[in-house]
Amino acid sequence: QKEVEQNSGPLSVPEGAIASLNCTYSDRGSQSFFWYRQYSGKSPELIMFIYSNGDKEDGRFTAQLNKASQYVSLLIRDSQPSDSATYLCAVNFFMDTGRRALTFGSGTRLQVQP
Amino acid sequence: DAMVIQNPRYQVTQFGKPVTLSCSQTLNHNVMYWYQQKSSQAPKLLFHYYDKDFNNEADTPDNFQSRRPNTSFCFLDIRSPGLGDAAMYLCATSVGGSNQPQHFGDGTRLSIL
């Protein structure tokens, strides 16, 4: 069973605060993890990816991975109203085809209040 | 700029009338994907090409087919669209397999009358 679970939200944070977005996944053998941002009516845009346990930072964004707990998170520091979007977590699973491919969660809607 | 281009952005078709969506890329990526995304849902992988190797997910309806005539182009054919096929269709590319980031086109929003 390939599952990527995210709280649908909305997660509401004030401007300048830290937003914390969480994701759990079902396949212990998953190797790569991605965060995408999707504005309403638009296509997903890659924010970050992470392969190893620990933290990975890129500007205001930090991805955190804990493979033992099957948990990946995204922190957004100094949140801006322009960060208001749906954030999709994607994990690579073995698919029916025998190849690995990404399975997406349904996303967490983030609202940053000015 | 290198990119993934989907045409058309909006497509309206009639119930049961075949429709083709197109995707082209200038990234020279060897893997191309087609996803279906309905409102407030996760993108759902329909199929992907790893080079010329076609990979069809088990729960992709038989109504959906794909062609990849060359590295740059990929098409999604819906033979007899039903009302339930109304969705955003997303094309994505990557270099190598699923360990690599995928780059999405702007999508085609398909409406069925």
mmCIF file of C-alpha atoms in Angstrom:
data_model
loop_
_atom_site.group_PDB
_atom_site.id
_atom_site.type_symbol
_atom_site.label_atom_id
_atom_site.label_comp_id
_atom_site.label_asym_id
_atom_site.label_seq_id
_atom_site.Cartn_x
_atom_site.Cartn_y
_atom_site.Cartn_z
ATOM 1 C CA GLN A 1 0.000 0.000 0.000
ATOM 2 C CA LYS A 2 1.606 3.230 -1.163
ATOM 3 C CA GLU A 3 0.551 6.072 1.092
ATOM 4 C CA VAL A 4 1.761 9.604 1.659
ATOM 5 C CA GLU A 5 -0.181 11.338 4.399
ATOM 6 C CA GLN A 6 -0.449 15.056 4.968
ATOM 7 C CA ASN A 7 -2.757 17.153 7.093
ATOM 8 C CA SER A 8 -4.966 19.000 4.617
ATOM 9 C CA GLY A 9 -5.054 22.169 6.728
ATOM 10 C CA PRO A 10 -5.460 24.996 6.342
ATOM 11 C CA LEU A 11 -2.420 25.796 8.431
ATOM 12 C CA SER A 12 -2.633 29.470 9.309
ATOM 13 C CA VAL A 13 0.452 31.372 10.505
ATOM 14 C CA PRO A 14 1.149 35.084 10.913
ATOM 15 C CA GLU A 15 3.591 36.826 8.603
ATOM 16 C CA GLY A 16 7.166 36.385 9.828
ATOM 17 C CA ALA A 17 6.461 33.174 11.766
ATOM 18 C CA ILE A 18 7.796 29.687 11.100
ATOM 19 C CA ALA A 19 5.450 27.354 9.237
ATOM 20 C CA SER A 20 5.934 23.639 9.871
ATOM 21 C CA LEU A 21 4.506 21.174 7.356
ATOM 22 C CA ASN A 22 4.580 17.454 8.013
ATOM 23 C CA CYS A 23 4.347 14.291 5.948
ATOM 24 C CA THR A 24 4.413 10.569 6.751
ATOM 25 C CA TYR A 25 4.880 7.744 4.282
ATOM 26 C CA SER A 26 4.264 4.024 4.258
ATOM 27 C CA ASP A 27 7.266 2.534 2.422
ATOM 28 C CA ARG A 28 10.295 2.067 4.649
ATOM 29 C CA GLY A 29 12.444 1.526 1.555
ATOM 30 C CA SER A 30 11.755 4.930 0.047
ATOM 31 C CA GLN A 31 14.906 6.730 -0.951
ATOM 32 C CA SER A 32 13.992 10.227 -2.074
ATOM 33 C CA PHE A 33 11.610 12.863 -0.815
ATOM 34 C CA PHE A 34 10.392 16.046 -2.418
ATOM 35 C CA TRP A 35 8.426 19.115 -1.465
ATOM 36 C CA TYR A 36 6.449 20.961 -4.122
ATOM 37 C CA ARG A 37 4.492 24.187 -3.837
ATOM 38 C CA GLN A 38 1.270 24.530 -5.812
ATOM 39 C CA TYR A 39 -0.647 27.754 -6.166
ATOM 40 C CA SER A 40 -4.354 27.446 -6.930
ATOM 41 C CA GLY A 41 -4.901 26.520 -10.564
ATOM 42 C CA LYS A 42 -1.175 26.191 -11.249
ATOM 43 C CA SER A 43 1.204 23.269 -11.594
ATOM 44 C CA PRO A 44 3.514 22.018 -8.825
ATOM 45 C CA GLU A 45 6.828 23.830 -8.414
ATOM 46 C CA LEU A 46 9.808 22.080 -6.821
ATOM 47 C CA ILE A 47 10.863 23.615 -3.496
ATOM 48 C CA MET A 48 13.338 21.101 -2.074
ATOM 49 C CA PHE A 49 14.403 17.496 -2.125
ATOM 50 C CA ILE A 50 16.194 15.402 0.478
ATOM 51 C CA TYR A 51 17.740 11.949 0.401
ATOM 52 C CA SER A 52 19.524 11.519 3.736
ATOM 53 C CA ASN A 53 18.422 11.626 7.339
ATOM 54 C CA GLY A 54 18.787 15.019 8.970
ATOM 55 C CA ASP A 55 18.235 18.566 7.849
ATOM 56 C CA LYS A 56 18.781 20.271 4.525
ATOM 57 C CA GLU A 57 18.545 24.045 4.314
ATOM 58 C CA ASP A 58 17.951 26.263 1.278
ATOM 59 C CA GLY A 59 17.291 29.890 2.043
ATOM 60 C CA ARG A 60 14.152 30.187 4.158
ATOM 61 C CA PHE A 61 13.310 26.513 3.655
ATOM 62 C CA THR A 62 14.534 23.527 5.679
ATOM 63 C CA ALA A 63 13.622 19.947 4.901
ATOM 64 C CA GLN A 64 13.936 17.389 7.694
ATOM 65 C CA LEU A 65 13.978 13.637 7.168
ATOM 66 C CA ASN A 66 13.690 10.800 9.681
ATOM 67 C CA LYS A 67 13.618 7.492 7.834
ATOM 68 C CA ALA A 68 13.249 5.421 11.008
ATOM 69 C CA SER A 69 10.028 7.262 11.813
ATOM 70 C CA GLN A 70 9.033 7.498 8.104
ATOM 71 C CA TYR A 71 8.560 11.195 8.515
ATOM 72 C CA VAL A 72 9.591 14.211 6.472
ATOM 73 C CA SER A 73 8.881 17.849 7.207
ATOM 74 C CA LEU A 74 9.304 21.271 5.657
ATOM 75 C CA LEU A 75 9.979 24.384 7.716
ATOM 76 C CA ILE A 76 9.439 27.814 6.208
ATOM 77 C CA ARG A 77 11.090 30.585 8.174
ATOM 78 C CA ASP A 78 9.968 34.232 8.023
ATOM 79 C CA SER A 79 6.747 33.202 6.279
ATOM 80 C CA GLN A 80 5.422 35.666 3.714
ATOM 81 C CA PRO A 81 1.892 36.072 2.310
ATOM 82 C CA SER A 82 3.344 34.932 -1.024
ATOM 83 C CA ASP A 83 4.081 31.553 0.606
ATOM 84 C CA SER A 84 0.331 30.942 0.853
ATOM 85 C CA ALA A 85 -0.202 27.857 -1.289
ATOM 86 C CA THR A 86 -0.678 24.104 -1.068
ATOM 87 C CA TYR A 87 2.485 22.179 -0.260
ATOM 88 C CA LEU A 88 2.725 18.686 -1.696
ATOM 89 C CA CYS A 89 4.983 16.014 -0.250
ATOM 90 C CA ALA A 90 6.170 13.382 -2.754
ATOM 91 C CA VAL A 91 7.950 10.108 -2.012
ATOM 92 C CA ASN A 92 9.397 7.536 -4.394
ATOM 93 C CA PHE A 93 7.764 4.114 -4.149
ATOM 94 C CA PHE A 94 7.941 0.923 -6.169
ATOM 95 C CA MET A 95 4.977 1.100 -8.502
ATOM 96 C CA ASP A 96 2.993 -1.622 -10.279
ATOM 97 C CA THR A 97 5.391 -1.344 -13.173
ATOM 98 C CA GLY A 98 8.273 -2.533 -10.992
ATOM 99 C CA ARG A 99 9.921 0.856 -11.295
ATOM 100 C CA ARG A 100 10.114 3.492 -8.611
ATOM 101 C CA ALA A 101 8.061 6.607 -9.202
ATOM 102 C CA LEU A 102 6.725 9.440 -7.098
ATOM 103 C CA THR A 103 3.549 9.200 -5.070
ATOM 104 C CA PHE A 104 2.177 12.543 -3.955
ATOM 105 C CA GLY A 105 0.283 13.433 -0.824
ATOM 106 C CA SER A 106 -2.887 15.488 -1.129
ATOM 107 C CA GLY A 107 -1.084 18.524 0.245
ATOM 108 C CA THR A 108 -1.331 20.942 3.142
ATOM 109 C CA ARG A 109 -2.850 24.320 2.451
ATOM 110 C CA LEU A 110 -0.809 27.093 4.089
ATOM 111 C CA GLN A 111 -2.244 30.523 4.765
ATOM 112 C CA VAL A 112 0.133 33.295 5.854
ATOM 113 C CA GLN A 113 -1.780 36.143 7.444
ATOM 114 C CA PRO A 114 -0.360 39.684 6.835
ATOM 115 C CA ASP B 1 14.941 28.952 -21.162
ATOM 116 C CA ALA B 2 14.764 25.190 -20.998
ATOM 117 C CA MET B 3 11.293 24.150 -20.063
ATOM 118 C CA VAL B 4 8.317 21.815 -20.233
ATOM 119 C CA ILE B 5 5.507 23.082 -22.444
ATOM 120 C CA GLN B 6 1.969 21.745 -22.456
ATOM 121 C CA ASN B 7 -0.624 22.503 -25.090
ATOM 122 C CA PRO B 8 -3.306 23.541 -24.954
ATOM 123 C CA ARG B 9 -3.633 25.196 -21.526
ATOM 124 C CA TYR B 10 -7.388 24.682 -21.615
ATOM 125 C CA GLN B 11 -9.221 22.020 -23.574
ATOM 126 C CA VAL B 12 -12.942 21.544 -23.841
ATOM 127 C CA THR B 13 -14.298 18.401 -25.458
ATOM 128 C CA GLN B 14 -17.580 16.604 -25.712
ATOM 129 C CA PHE B 15 -18.467 13.454 -23.868
ATOM 130 C CA GLY B 16 -17.046 10.531 -25.831
ATOM 131 C CA LYS B 17 -15.072 12.659 -28.323
ATOM 132 C CA PRO B 18 -11.385 11.701 -28.482
ATOM 133 C CA VAL B 19 -8.915 14.297 -27.302
ATOM 134 C CA THR B 20 -5.120 14.572 -27.393
ATOM 135 C CA LEU B 21 -2.986 16.596 -25.020
ATOM 136 C CA SER B 22 0.613 17.355 -25.867
ATOM 137 C CA CYS B 23 3.809 17.944 -23.951
ATOM 138 C CA SER B 24 7.205 19.013 -25.213
ATOM 139 C CA GLN B 25 10.449 19.633 -23.408
ATOM 140 C CA THR B 26 13.727 21.328 -24.131
ATOM 141 C CA LEU B 27 15.463 19.915 -21.041
ATOM 142 C CA ASN B 28 16.583 16.775 -22.889
ATOM 143 C CA HIS B 29 15.344 14.683 -19.965
ATOM 144 C CA ASN B 30 14.956 10.983 -20.652
ATOM 145 C CA VAL B 31 11.928 10.391 -18.427
ATOM 146 C CA MET B 32 8.495 11.894 -19.075
ATOM 147 C CA TYR B 33 5.423 11.516 -16.875
ATOM 148 C CA TRP B 34 1.713 12.128 -17.166
ATOM 149 C CA TYR B 35 -0.330 12.878 -14.053
ATOM 150 C CA GLN B 36 -4.010 13.498 -13.514
ATOM 151 C CA GLN B 37 -4.976 15.911 -10.754
ATOM 152 C CA LYS B 38 -8.532 16.572 -9.652
ATOM 153 C CA SER B 39 -9.522 19.437 -7.400
ATOM 154 C CA SER B 40 -7.971 19.242 -3.897
ATOM 155 C CA GLN B 41 -6.453 15.849 -4.673
ATOM 156 C CA ALA B 42 -2.918 14.578 -5.123
ATOM 157 C CA PRO B 43 -1.482 14.317 -8.618
ATOM 158 C CA LYS B 44 -2.025 10.716 -9.699
ATOM 159 C CA LEU B 45 0.558 9.060 -11.945
ATOM 160 C CA LEU B 46 -1.033 7.658 -15.101
ATOM 161 C CA PHE B 47 2.085 6.420 -16.895
ATOM 162 C CA HIS B 48 5.642 7.339 -17.652
ATOM 163 C CA TYR B 49 8.285 6.762 -20.278
ATOM 164 C CA TYR B 50 11.778 5.864 -19.169
ATOM 165 C CA ASP B 51 13.525 6.534 -22.462
ATOM 166 C CA LYS B 52 11.365 4.509 -24.875
ATOM 167 C CA ASP B 53 10.238 2.104 -22.164
ATOM 168 C CA PHE B 54 6.516 2.670 -21.489
ATOM 169 C CA ASN B 55 5.296 2.113 -17.915
ATOM 170 C CA ASN B 56 1.551 2.016 -17.376
ATOM 171 C CA GLU B 57 0.161 2.072 -13.833
ATOM 172 C CA ALA B 58 -2.273 -0.781 -13.114
ATOM 173 C CA ASP B 59 -5.178 1.486 -12.219
ATOM 174 C CA THR B 60 -4.835 3.787 -15.235
ATOM 175 C CA PRO B 61 -8.065 3.415 -17.242
ATOM 176 C CA ASP B 62 -7.787 1.680 -20.614
ATOM 177 C CA ASN B 63 -9.329 4.829 -22.043
ATOM 178 C CA PHE B 64 -5.992 6.582 -21.557
ATOM 179 C CA GLN B 65 -3.059 5.991 -23.864
ATOM 180 C CA SER B 66 0.237 7.676 -24.494
ATOM 181 C CA ARG B 67 2.763 8.113 -27.281
ATOM 182 C CA ARG B 68 6.321 9.323 -27.192
ATOM 183 C CA PRO B 69 7.543 9.683 -30.785
ATOM 184 C CA ASN B 70 10.888 11.164 -29.754
ATOM 185 C CA THR B 71 12.761 12.421 -26.687
ATOM 186 C CA SER B 72 11.160 15.853 -26.801
ATOM 187 C CA PHE B 73 7.485 15.062 -27.255
ATOM 188 C CA CYS B 74 4.890 13.042 -25.388
ATOM 189 C CA PHE B 75 1.137 12.823 -26.003
ATOM 190 C CA LEU B 76 -1.793 11.788 -23.859
ATOM 191 C CA ASP B 77 -4.740 10.376 -25.798
ATOM 192 C CA ILE B 78 -8.136 9.972 -24.153
ATOM 193 C CA ARG B 79 -10.168 7.799 -26.477
ATOM 194 C CA SER B 80 -13.669 8.326 -25.113
ATOM 195 C CA PRO B 81 -13.676 10.967 -22.396
ATOM 196 C CA GLY B 82 -16.238 10.661 -19.656
ATOM 197 C CA LEU B 83 -17.381 13.302 -17.196
ATOM 198 C CA GLY B 84 -15.054 11.796 -14.589
ATOM 199 C CA ASP B 85 -12.041 12.567 -16.762
ATOM 200 C CA ALA B 86 -12.401 16.298 -16.250
ATOM 201 C CA ALA B 87 -9.204 17.282 -14.451
ATOM 202 C CA MET B 88 -5.855 19.037 -14.730
ATOM 203 C CA TYR B 89 -3.371 16.924 -16.675
ATOM 204 C CA LEU B 90 0.231 17.499 -15.771
ATOM 205 C CA CYS B 91 3.309 16.542 -17.752
ATOM 206 C CA ALA B 92 6.631 16.287 -15.952
ATOM 207 C CA THR B 93 10.171 15.335 -16.872
ATOM 208 C CA SER B 94 13.247 14.174 -15.029
ATOM 209 C CA VAL B 95 16.737 13.048 -15.860
ATOM 210 C CA GLY B 96 17.099 9.481 -14.676
ATOM 211 C CA GLY B 97 14.638 7.821 -12.326
ATOM 212 C CA SER B 98 12.442 8.808 -9.411
ATOM 213 C CA ASN B 99 15.383 9.828 -7.247
ATOM 214 C CA GLN B 100 15.663 12.937 -9.388
ATOM 215 C CA PRO B 101 13.481 16.043 -9.152
ATOM 216 C CA GLN B 102 10.632 16.291 -11.620
ATOM 217 C CA HIS B 103 9.939 19.467 -13.557
ATOM 218 C CA PHE B 104 6.324 20.171 -14.394
ATOM 219 C CA GLY B 105 4.685 21.948 -17.291
ATOM 220 C CA ASP B 106 1.875 24.415 -16.661
ATOM 221 C CA GLY B 107 -0.749 21.709 -17.147
ATOM 222 C CA THR B 108 -3.802 21.331 -19.365
ATOM 223 C CA ARG B 109 -7.187 21.774 -17.767
ATOM 224 C CA LEU B 110 -9.646 19.451 -19.484
ATOM 225 C CA SER B 111 -13.387 20.085 -19.362
ATOM 226 C CA ILE B 112 -15.995 17.626 -20.648
ATOM 227 C CA LEU B 113 -19.351 18.867 -21.926
#
